[in-house]
Coordinates of C-alpha atoms in Angstrom, one line a residue:
K1 CA 11.4 7.0 6.3
F2 CA 9.7 3.6 5.9
L3 CA 11.7 1.9 8.6
A4 CA 11.2 4.8 11.0
S5 CA 7.4 4.8 10.3
W6 CA 7.3 1.0 10.7
A7 CA 9.2 1.3 14.0
F8 CA 6.7 3.8 15.2
L9 CA 3.9 1.4 14.4
A10 CA 5.8 -1.4 16.2
I11 CA 6.0 0.8 19.3
A12 CA 2.3 1.6 19.0
L13 CA 1.6 -2.1 19.0
A14 CA 3.9 -2.7 21.8
L15 CA 2.1 -0.1 23.9
T16 CA -0.9 -2.4 23.9
F17 CA 1.1 -4.9 25.9
P18 CA -0.7 -4.0 29.2
I19 CA -3.9 -5.4 27.7
W20 CA -2.1 -8.7 27.2
I21 CA -1.0 -8.7 30.8
T22 CA -4.5 -7.9 32.0
V23 CA -6.0 -10.7 29.9
N24 CA -3.4 -13.2 31.3
Y25 CA -4.2 -12.0 34.8
L26 CA -7.9 -12.4 34.4
G27 CA -7.9 -15.7 32.4
D28 CA -5.9 -18.2 30.5
P29 CA -5.6 -17.1 26.9
D30 CA -3.7 -18.7 24.1
N31 CA -0.5 -16.6 24.2
G32 CA 0.8 -18.2 21.0
A33 CA -2.2 -16.9 19.2
I34 CA -1.8 -13.4 20.7
I35 CA 1.9 -13.3 19.6
A36 CA 1.0 -14.5 16.1
G37 CA -1.7 -11.7 16.0
Y38 CA 1.0 -9.1 16.9
V39 CA 3.4 -10.4 14.3
G40 CA 0.6 -10.5 11.7
S41 CA -0.5 -7.0 12.6
L42 CA 3.0 -5.7 12.3
L43 CA 3.4 -7.3 8.9
L44 CA 0.0 -6.0 7.7
A45 CA 0.9 -2.5 8.9
G46 CA 4.2 -2.7 7.1
A47 CA 2.6 -3.8 3.8
Y48 CA 0.0 -1.0 4.0
L49 CA 2.7 1.5 4.9
A50 CA 4.9 0.5 1.9
I51 CA 1.9 0.9 -0.4
T52 CA 1.3 4.3 1.1
C53 CA 4.9 5.3 0.4
M54 CA 4.5 4.2 -3.2
T55 CA 1.3 6.2 -3.7
S56 CA 2.9 9.2 -2.0
A57 CA 5.8 9.0 -4.6
L58 CA 3.3 8.9 -7.4
T59 CA 1.9 12.4 -6.9
R60 CA 2.9 15.7 -5.3
N61 CA -0.5 16.1 -3.7
Q62 CA -0.7 14.3 -0.4
V63 CA -4.5 14.2 -0.3
I64 CA -4.5 12.4 -3.6
A65 CA -1.7 10.1 -2.4
F66 CA -3.8 9.3 0.7
I67 CA -6.9 8.5 -1.3
L68 CA -4.9 6.3 -3.7
A69 CA -3.4 4.5 -0.8
V70 CA -6.8 3.9 0.8
V71 CA -8.2 2.6 -2.5
V72 CA -5.3 0.3 -3.2
C73 CA -5.3 -1.1 0.4
F74 CA -9.1 -1.5 0.3
L75 CA -8.9 -3.4 -3.0
M76 CA -6.2 -5.6 -1.6
M77 CA -8.3 -6.3 1.4
M78 CA -11.5 -7.0 -0.5
A79 CA -10.0 -9.2 -3.1
G80 CA -10.3 -12.3 -0.9
Y81 CA -13.9 -11.9 0.3
S82 CA -16.3 -14.5 -1.1
A83 CA -18.8 -11.9 -2.3
V84 CA -16.1 -10.3 -4.4
T85 CA -14.7 -13.5 -5.8
D86 CA -18.2 -14.8 -6.6
F87 CA -18.9 -11.5 -8.4
I88 CA -15.7 -11.6 -10.5
A89 CA -16.1 -15.3 -11.2
R90 CA -18.8 -14.4 -13.7
W91 CA -16.2 -12.9 -16.0
L92 CA -12.9 -14.6 -15.2
S93 CA -11.8 -18.2 -15.2
P94 CA -11.4 -20.0 -11.8
G95 CA -7.7 -19.8 -12.1
A96 CA -7.8 -16.0 -12.6
V97 CA -10.3 -15.7 -9.6
D98 CA -7.9 -17.6 -7.4
T99 CA -5.0 -15.4 -8.6
V100 CA -7.0 -12.3 -7.6
A101 CA -8.0 -13.8 -4.3
S102 CA -4.3 -14.6 -3.5
F103 CA -3.5 -10.9 -3.5
S104 CA -5.9 -10.3 -0.6
T105 CA -4.3 -9.1 2.6
I106 CA -7.1 -10.5 4.7
T107 CA -6.7 -14.1 3.5
H108 CA -3.0 -13.8 4.4
F109 CA -3.7 -12.1 7.8
D110 CA -6.4 -14.6 8.9
P111 CA -4.0 -17.4 9.9
F112 CA -2.2 -15.0 12.2
S113 CA -5.3 -13.5 13.8
Q114 CA -7.8 -16.4 13.8
K115 CA -5.7 -19.5 13.9
G116 CA -2.6 -18.2 15.7
L117 CA -0.3 -19.6 13.1
I118 CA 2.7 -17.9 11.6
E119 CA 2.9 -19.5 8.2
L120 CA 5.9 -18.9 6.0
R121 CA 3.8 -18.3 2.9
D122 CA 1.9 -15.5 4.6
V123 CA 5.1 -13.9 5.9
V124 CA 6.6 -14.1 2.4
F125 CA 3.5 -12.5 1.0
F126 CA 3.7 -9.5 3.3
V127 CA 7.4 -9.1 2.9
S128 CA 7.0 -9.4 -0.9
V129 CA 4.3 -6.7 -0.9
M130 CA 6.6 -4.4 1.1
A131 CA 9.6 -5.1 -1.1
F132 CA 7.6 -4.6 -4.3
A133 CA 6.0 -1.4 -3.1
L134 CA 9.3 0.0 -1.8
F135 CA 11.2 -1.0 -5.0
T136 CA 8.4 0.7 -7.0
T137 CA 8.7 3.8 -4.8
G138 CA 12.5 4.0 -5.6
V139 CA 11.8 3.6 -9.3
I140 CA 9.2 6.4 -9.2
I141 CA 11.4 8.7 -7.3
R142 CA 14.4 8.1 -9.7
A143 CA 12.1 8.7 -12.7
H144 CA 10.9 12.0 -11.2
R145 CA 14.5 13.1 -10.6
G146 CA 15.5 12.1 -14.1
G147 CA 13.0 14.4 -15.7

């Protein structure tokens, strides 16, 4: 189900291709940055989709699963903002604050969208989030079957 959903998201992103053509017709954009933005968007969507699969496996109520997914994804996004890191720096050591900030999806998405860079560490981050969430989903489903 994950791959089918991710493929659907990839098709939805691909359907924005006419906008890219229009921008190229009207001006001279940095096409490398645009491609990097598409790659980053697909990876970010995959990570959020995997987290949603995990929260869906946690509960039978899909409304609660949706709310949990939104909260987890929101927390992963907010973890890298300076206002959040400054706030938690009051209680945690600088190393712990850096660790929390390293789980932010925004800090890993920025090189794709703002700089036009596809960095290996950011790709590994998103693939790791997907792998962890899908592995956890499998564990949860097996635990529910077992009793």
